[in-house]
PDB file of C-alpha atoms in Angstrom:
ATOM      1  CA  MET A   1      98.916 234.351  63.398  1.00  0.00           C
ATOM      2  CA  ILE A   2      99.020 237.607  65.249  1.00  0.00           C
ATOM      3  CA  LEU A   3      95.704 239.759  64.551  1.00  0.00           C
ATOM      4  CA  LYS A   4      95.028 243.256  65.610  1.00  0.00           C
ATOM      5  CA  ILE A   5      91.936 244.175  67.253  1.00  0.00           C
ATOM      6  CA  ASP A   6      91.533 247.593  65.897  1.00  0.00           C
ATOM      7  CA  LYS A   7      88.163 247.926  63.907  1.00  0.00           C
ATOM      8  CA  VAL A   8      86.405 251.125  65.642  1.00  0.00           C
ATOM      9  CA  ASN A   9      83.063 250.068  64.173  1.00  0.00           C
ATOM     10  CA  TRP A  10      81.001 253.077  65.886  1.00  0.00           C
ATOM     11  CA  PRO A  11      83.265 256.098  65.926  1.00  0.00           C
ATOM     12  CA  GLU A  12      80.750 258.769  66.463  1.00  0.00           C
ATOM     13  CA  GLN A  13      79.619 257.002  69.921  1.00  0.00           C
ATOM     14  CA  PHE A  14      82.688 254.464  71.032  1.00  0.00           C
ATOM     15  CA  SER A  15      85.815 256.131  69.624  1.00  0.00           C
ATOM     16  CA  TYR A  16      88.254 254.554  72.235  1.00  0.00           C
ATOM     17  CA  CYS A  17      90.235 251.679  71.061  1.00  0.00           C
ATOM     18  CA  PRO A  18      92.576 249.899  73.241  1.00  0.00           C
ATOM     19  CA  ASP A  19      95.742 248.248  71.706  1.00  0.00           C
ATOM     20  CA  THR A  20      94.624 244.669  71.351  1.00  0.00           C
ATOM     21  CA  GLU A  21      95.941 241.708  69.222  1.00  0.00           C
ATOM     22  CA  VAL A  22      95.548 237.956  69.632  1.00  0.00           C
ATOM     23  CA  GLU A  23      97.897 235.341  68.581  1.00  0.00           C
ATOM     24  CA  VAL A  24      96.465 232.356  67.046  1.00  0.00           C
ATOM     25  CA  SER A  25      97.712 229.082  66.739  1.00  0.00           C
ATOM     26  CA  ASN A  26      96.489 225.429  67.230  1.00  0.00           C
ATOM     27  CA  ASP A  27      97.539 221.854  67.179  1.00  0.00           C
ATOM     28  CA  HIS A  28      95.316 218.662  66.190  1.00  0.00           C
ATOM     29  CA  GLU A  29      93.419 219.110  69.876  1.00  0.00           C
ATOM     30  CA  TYR A  30      93.540 222.761  70.864  1.00  0.00           C
ATOM     31  CA  LEU A  31      93.237 226.088  69.517  1.00  0.00           C
ATOM     32  CA  TYR A  32      95.490 228.408  71.526  1.00  0.00           C
ATOM     33  CA  LEU A  33      94.496 232.117  71.770  1.00  0.00           C
ATOM     34  CA  HIS A  34      96.917 234.450  73.331  1.00  0.00           C
ATOM     35  CA  TYR A  35      95.395 238.368  73.862  1.00  0.00           C
ATOM     36  CA  ARG A  36      97.557 240.999  74.718  1.00  0.00           C
ATOM     37  CA  VAL A  37      95.830 244.280  75.881  1.00  0.00           C
ATOM     38  CA  GLN A  38      97.146 247.829  76.585  1.00  0.00           C
ATOM     39  CA  GLY A  39      94.297 250.306  77.965  1.00  0.00           C
ATOM     40  CA  ARG A  40      93.217 252.894  79.779  1.00  0.00           C
ATOM     41  CA  GLN A  41      90.525 251.381  82.345  1.00  0.00           C
ATOM     42  CA  LEU A  42      90.913 247.851  84.212  1.00  0.00           C
ATOM     43  CA  ARG A  43      87.601 246.086  85.402  1.00  0.00           C
ATOM     44  CA  ALA A  44      86.735 242.964  86.653  1.00  0.00           C
ATOM     45  CA  MET A  45      83.487 242.710  88.507  1.00  0.00           C
ATOM     46  CA  ALA A  46      82.523 238.843  87.195  1.00  0.00           C
ATOM     47  CA  THR A  47      84.032 236.230  89.188  1.00  0.00           C
ATOM     48  CA  GLU A  48      82.275 233.313  88.159  1.00  0.00           C
ATOM     49  CA  ASP A  49      81.730 231.606  84.797  1.00  0.00           C
ATOM     50  CA  GLN A  50      78.774 232.975  82.786  1.00  0.00           C
ATOM     51  CA  GLN A  51      78.404 235.852  84.671  1.00  0.00           C
ATOM     52  CA  PRO A  52      78.424 239.178  82.625  1.00  0.00           C
ATOM     53  CA  VAL A  53      82.176 239.192  81.458  1.00  0.00           C
ATOM     54  CA  TRP A  54      81.437 241.661  78.744  1.00  0.00           C
ATOM     55  CA  GLU A  55      80.901 244.525  80.961  1.00  0.00           C
ATOM     56  CA  ASP A  56      84.072 243.954  82.279  1.00  0.00           C
ATOM     57  CA  SER A  57      87.472 244.826  80.741  1.00  0.00           C
ATOM     58  CA  CYS A  58      86.977 241.857  78.128  1.00  0.00           C
ATOM     59  CA  VAL A  59      88.317 239.847  74.939  1.00  0.00           C
ATOM     60  CA  GLU A  60      86.283 237.829  72.837  1.00  0.00           C
ATOM     61  CA  PHE A  61      86.264 235.151  70.248  1.00  0.00           C
ATOM     62  CA  PHE A  62      83.276 233.948  68.047  1.00  0.00           C
ATOM     63  CA  CYS A  63      83.498 231.205  65.555  1.00  0.00           C
ATOM     64  CA  GLN A  64      81.435 229.388  63.259  1.00  0.00           C
ATOM     65  CA  VAL A  65      82.251 226.056  61.423  1.00  0.00           C
ATOM     66  CA  PRO A  66      81.369 226.588  57.654  1.00  0.00           C
ATOM     67  CA  GLU A  67      77.830 225.245  56.488  1.00  0.00           C
ATOM     68  CA  GLU A  68      76.899 225.300  60.329  1.00  0.00           C
ATOM     69  CA  LYS A  69      73.876 227.624  61.419  1.00  0.00           C
ATOM     70  CA  HIS A  70      75.343 227.861  64.998  1.00  0.00           C
ATOM     71  CA  TYR A  71      78.261 229.445  65.984  1.00  0.00           C
ATOM     72  CA  MET A  72      80.109 229.733  69.435  1.00  0.00           C
ATOM     73  CA  ASN A  73      81.249 232.443  71.518  1.00  0.00           C
ATOM     74  CA  PHE A  74      84.049 232.671  74.149  1.00  0.00           C
ATOM     75  CA  GLU A  75      84.027 235.863  76.121  1.00  0.00           C
ATOM     76  CA  THR A  76      86.762 236.272  78.913  1.00  0.00           C
ATOM     77  CA  ASN A  77      87.519 239.296  81.170  1.00  0.00           C
ATOM     78  CA  CYS A  78      90.903 240.151  82.178  1.00  0.00           C
ATOM     79  CA  ILE A  79      90.998 237.823  85.178  1.00  0.00           C
ATOM     80  CA  GLY A  80      90.140 234.598  83.375  1.00  0.00           C
ATOM     81  CA  THR A  81      86.249 234.671  83.817  1.00  0.00           C
ATOM     82  CA  MET A  82      84.283 233.341  81.026  1.00  0.00           C
ATOM     83  CA  VAL A  83      80.915 233.034  79.118  1.00  0.00           C
ATOM     84  CA  ALA A  84      81.072 230.477  76.341  1.00  0.00           C
ATOM     85  CA  SER A  85      77.841 229.149  74.680  1.00  0.00           C
ATOM     86  CA  ARG A  86      76.333 227.766  71.572  1.00  0.00           C
ATOM     87  CA  ARG A  87      74.103 229.615  69.772  1.00  0.00           C
ATOM     88  CA  LEU A  88      71.933 230.408  66.584  1.00  0.00           C
ATOM     89  CA  SER A  89      71.691 234.354  67.197  1.00  0.00           C
ATOM     90  CA  ARG A  90      71.989 236.852  70.423  1.00  0.00           C
ATOM     91  CA  THR A  91      68.979 235.351  71.720  1.00  0.00           C
ATOM     92  CA  GLU A  92      67.888 232.236  69.687  1.00  0.00           C
ATOM     93  CA  ASP A  93      68.597 228.707  70.945  1.00  0.00           C
ATOM     94  CA  VAL A  94      71.608 229.750  73.379  1.00  0.00           C
ATOM     95  CA  GLN A  95      73.221 226.832  74.731  1.00  0.00           C
ATOM     96  CA  PRO A  96      75.569 227.579  77.551  1.00  0.00           C
ATOM     97  CA  LEU A  97      78.467 225.372  77.772  1.00  0.00           C
ATOM     98  CA  SER A  98      78.430 223.114  80.853  1.00  0.00           C
ATOM     99  CA  ILE A  99      80.574 223.236  83.945  1.00  0.00           C
ATOM    100  CA  ASP A 100      82.444 220.230  82.414  1.00  0.00           C
ATOM    101  CA  GLU A 101      82.904 221.928  79.033  1.00  0.00           C
ATOM    102  CA  MET A 102      83.908 225.295  81.135  1.00  0.00           C
ATOM    103  CA  GLN A 103      86.452 223.426  82.750  1.00  0.00           C
ATOM    104  CA  GLN A 104      88.069 221.723  79.723  1.00  0.00           C
ATOM    105  CA  ILE A 105      89.214 225.489  78.595  1.00  0.00           C
ATOM    106  CA  VAL A 106      92.481 226.166  80.169  1.00  0.00           C
ATOM    107  CA  ARG A 107      93.042 229.738  81.258  1.00  0.00           C
ATOM    108  CA  HIS A 108      96.343 231.824  82.099  1.00  0.00           C
ATOM    109  CA  CYS A 109      95.935 234.976  82.961  1.00  0.00           C
ATOM    110  CA  SER A 110      98.463 237.859  83.812  1.00  0.00           C
ATOM    111  CA  LEU A 111      96.018 239.053  86.582  1.00  0.00           C
ATOM    112  CA  PRO A 112      94.869 237.260  89.612  1.00  0.00           C
ATOM    113  CA  HIS A 113      91.565 235.689  89.820  1.00  0.00           C
ATOM    114  CA  GLN A 114      89.691 238.597  91.814  1.00  0.00           C
ATOM    115  CA  ALA A 115      87.669 241.691  91.375  1.00  0.00           C
ATOM    116  CA  ILE A 116      88.762 244.509  90.561  1.00  0.00           C
ATOM    117  CA  ASP A 117      86.435 247.872  91.195  1.00  0.00           C
ATOM    118  CA  GLU A 118      87.183 249.927  87.977  1.00  0.00           C
ATOM    119  CA  ARG A 119      90.437 251.766  87.980  1.00  0.00           C
ATOM    120  CA  ASP A 120      92.013 254.310  85.646  1.00  0.00           C
ATOM    121  CA  GLY A 121      95.468 254.536  84.629  1.00  0.00           C
ATOM    122  CA  GLU A 122      97.579 252.919  81.889  1.00  0.00           C
ATOM    123  CA  PHE A 123      97.310 249.063  82.340  1.00  0.00           C
ATOM    124  CA  SER A 124      98.566 246.094  80.390  1.00  0.00           C
ATOM    125  CA  TRP A 125      97.106 242.438  80.535  1.00  0.00           C
ATOM    126  CA  GLU A 126      97.251 238.960  79.233  1.00  0.00           C
ATOM    127  CA  VAL A 127      94.877 236.248  78.707  1.00  0.00           C
ATOM    128  CA  LYS A 128      96.064 232.954  77.260  1.00  0.00           C
ATOM    129  CA  LEU A 129      92.992 230.155  76.226  1.00  0.00           C
ATOM    130  CA  GLN A 130      93.457 226.733  75.247  1.00  0.00           C
ATOM    131  CA  ILE A 131      90.132 225.638  73.821  1.00  0.00           C
ATOM    132  CA  PRO A 132      89.564 221.893  72.900  1.00  0.00           C
ATOM    133  CA  LEU A 133      88.768 221.663  69.181  1.00  0.00           C
ATOM    134  CA  ARG A 134      86.078 219.445  70.038  1.00  0.00           C
ATOM    135  CA  LEU A 135      84.053 221.893  71.959  1.00  0.00           C
ATOM    136  CA  ILE A 136      84.280 223.923  68.565  1.00  0.00           C
ATOM    137  CA  PHE A 137      83.246 221.094  66.086  1.00  0.00           C
ATOM    138  CA  GLY A 138      80.948 218.917  68.247  1.00  0.00           C
ATOM    139  CA  ASN A 139      81.877 214.942  67.085  1.00  0.00           C
ATOM    140  CA  LYS A 140      82.767 216.045  63.667  1.00  0.00           C
ATOM    141  CA  GLU A 141      86.393 214.979  62.677  1.00  0.00           C
ATOM    142  CA  VAL A 142      88.472 217.624  61.996  1.00  0.00           C
ATOM    143  CA  ARG A 143      90.659 217.448  58.916  1.00  0.00           C
ATOM    144  CA  PHE A 144      93.568 219.861  58.326  1.00  0.00           C
ATOM    145  CA  PRO A 145      93.758 222.548  57.069  1.00  0.00           C
ATOM    146  CA  GLN A 146      90.373 223.703  58.331  1.00  0.00           C
ATOM    147  CA  VAL A 147      88.697 227.159  57.730  1.00  0.00           C
ATOM    148  CA  LEU A 148      86.808 228.599  60.971  1.00  0.00           C
ATOM    149  CA  ARG A 149      84.612 231.866  60.097  1.00  0.00           C
ATOM    150  CA  ALA A 150      85.395 233.988  63.117  1.00  0.00           C
ATOM    151  CA  ASN A 151      85.631 237.489  64.737  1.00  0.00           C
ATOM    152  CA  PHE A 152      87.452 238.660  67.590  1.00  0.00           C
ATOM    153  CA  TYR A 153      86.772 241.395  69.932  1.00  0.00           C
ATOM    154  CA  LYS A 154      87.482 243.710  72.767  1.00  0.00           C
ATOM    155  CA  CYS A 155      84.913 245.528  74.611  1.00  0.00           C
ATOM    156  CA  ALA A 156      84.155 247.034  78.282  1.00  0.00           C
ATOM    157  CA  ASP A 157      80.557 248.109  78.203  1.00  0.00           C
ATOM    158  CA  MET A 158      80.577 249.336  81.782  1.00  0.00           C
ATOM    159  CA  THR A 159      83.706 251.378  81.975  1.00  0.00           C
ATOM    160  CA  ARG A 160      84.166 254.974  81.955  1.00  0.00           C
ATOM    161  CA  GLU A 161      85.170 254.516  78.166  1.00  0.00           C
ATOM    162  CA  PRO A 162      82.940 252.064  76.593  1.00  0.00           C
ATOM    163  CA  HIS A 163      84.623 250.339  73.635  1.00  0.00           C
ATOM    164  CA  PHE A 164      83.559 247.922  70.966  1.00  0.00           C
ATOM    165  CA  VAL A 165      86.309 247.126  68.713  1.00  0.00           C
ATOM    166  CA  SER A 166      86.785 244.168  66.519  1.00  0.00           C
ATOM    167  CA  TRP A 167      88.961 242.184  64.012  1.00  0.00           C
ATOM    168  CA  GLU A 168      87.057 242.222  61.129  1.00  0.00           C
ATOM    169  CA  PRO A 169      84.851 245.246  60.777  1.00  0.00           C
ATOM    170  CA  ILE A 170      81.224 245.481  61.478  1.00  0.00           C
ATOM    171  CA  SER A 171      78.629 247.184  59.366  1.00  0.00           C
ATOM    172  CA  LEU A 172      75.391 247.664  61.646  1.00  0.00           C
ATOM    173  CA  PRO A 173      73.739 250.968  63.053  1.00  0.00           C
ATOM    174  CA  HIS A 174      74.842 249.784  66.821  1.00  0.00           C
ATOM    175  CA  PRO A 175      77.239 247.873  68.762  1.00  0.00           C
ATOM    176  CA  ASP A 176      76.694 244.061  68.248  1.00  0.00           C
ATOM    177  CA  PHE A 177      79.175 241.267  68.175  1.00  0.00           C
ATOM    178  CA  HIS A 178      76.324 238.655  67.488  1.00  0.00           C
ATOM    179  CA  CYS A 179      76.552 238.624  63.659  1.00  0.00           C
ATOM    180  CA  PRO A 180      78.392 236.063  61.675  1.00  0.00           C
ATOM    181  CA  GLN A 181      77.579 237.698  58.572  1.00  0.00           C
ATOM    182  CA  PHE A 182      80.565 239.939  59.391  1.00  0.00           C
ATOM    183  CA  PHE A 183      82.958 236.978  60.517  1.00  0.00           C
ATOM    184  CA  GLY A 184      86.243 236.646  58.631  1.00  0.00           C
ATOM    185  CA  GLU A 185      88.470 233.538  58.147  1.00  0.00           C
ATOM    186  CA  ILE A 186      91.169 231.751  60.106  1.00  0.00           C
ATOM    187  CA  VAL A 187      92.932 228.763  58.581  1.00  0.00           C
ATOM    188  CA  LEU A 188      93.607 225.830  61.227  1.00  0.00           C
ATOM    189  CA  GLU A 189      96.852 223.959  60.054  1.00  0.00           C
TER     190      GLU A 189
END
């Protein structure tokens, strides 16, 4: 399935919406995400995992197994640097993935893995992720079809045109992606 990440949730403050989509697929071991982005700025200062990639040209996937309290966030800048954790909220019970778990996530990017000072212009870039389902579901057996509560995002907090867009709309007064109450559903087959 191909999903458009195009909901401008805070138009008065952050109206910019780069053209962003994600193709979602899976097999019985992996979730595959293929992001395609076209935008006016390009920035990638985070070059090591668990650095603040959300400040850069970034795409994000948050998901929650139904009936679970915790959710997962997978945030990736345009050069493939990631932040990933299991958490109860933005600040509660945050469990960053280990180095070994991070290495299990296969990443392919259209840009080389090197820092990029912010550039203006028209840029297209892609990120492909292969996330082991066991990282999302833990030790639970995954039976298909399987529903995941989820949202997809595009952001760049520290660019000249900060933006915070999503696949499913978010009804909060200020930008915040750590809000499972606004997750939609995707079905793994």
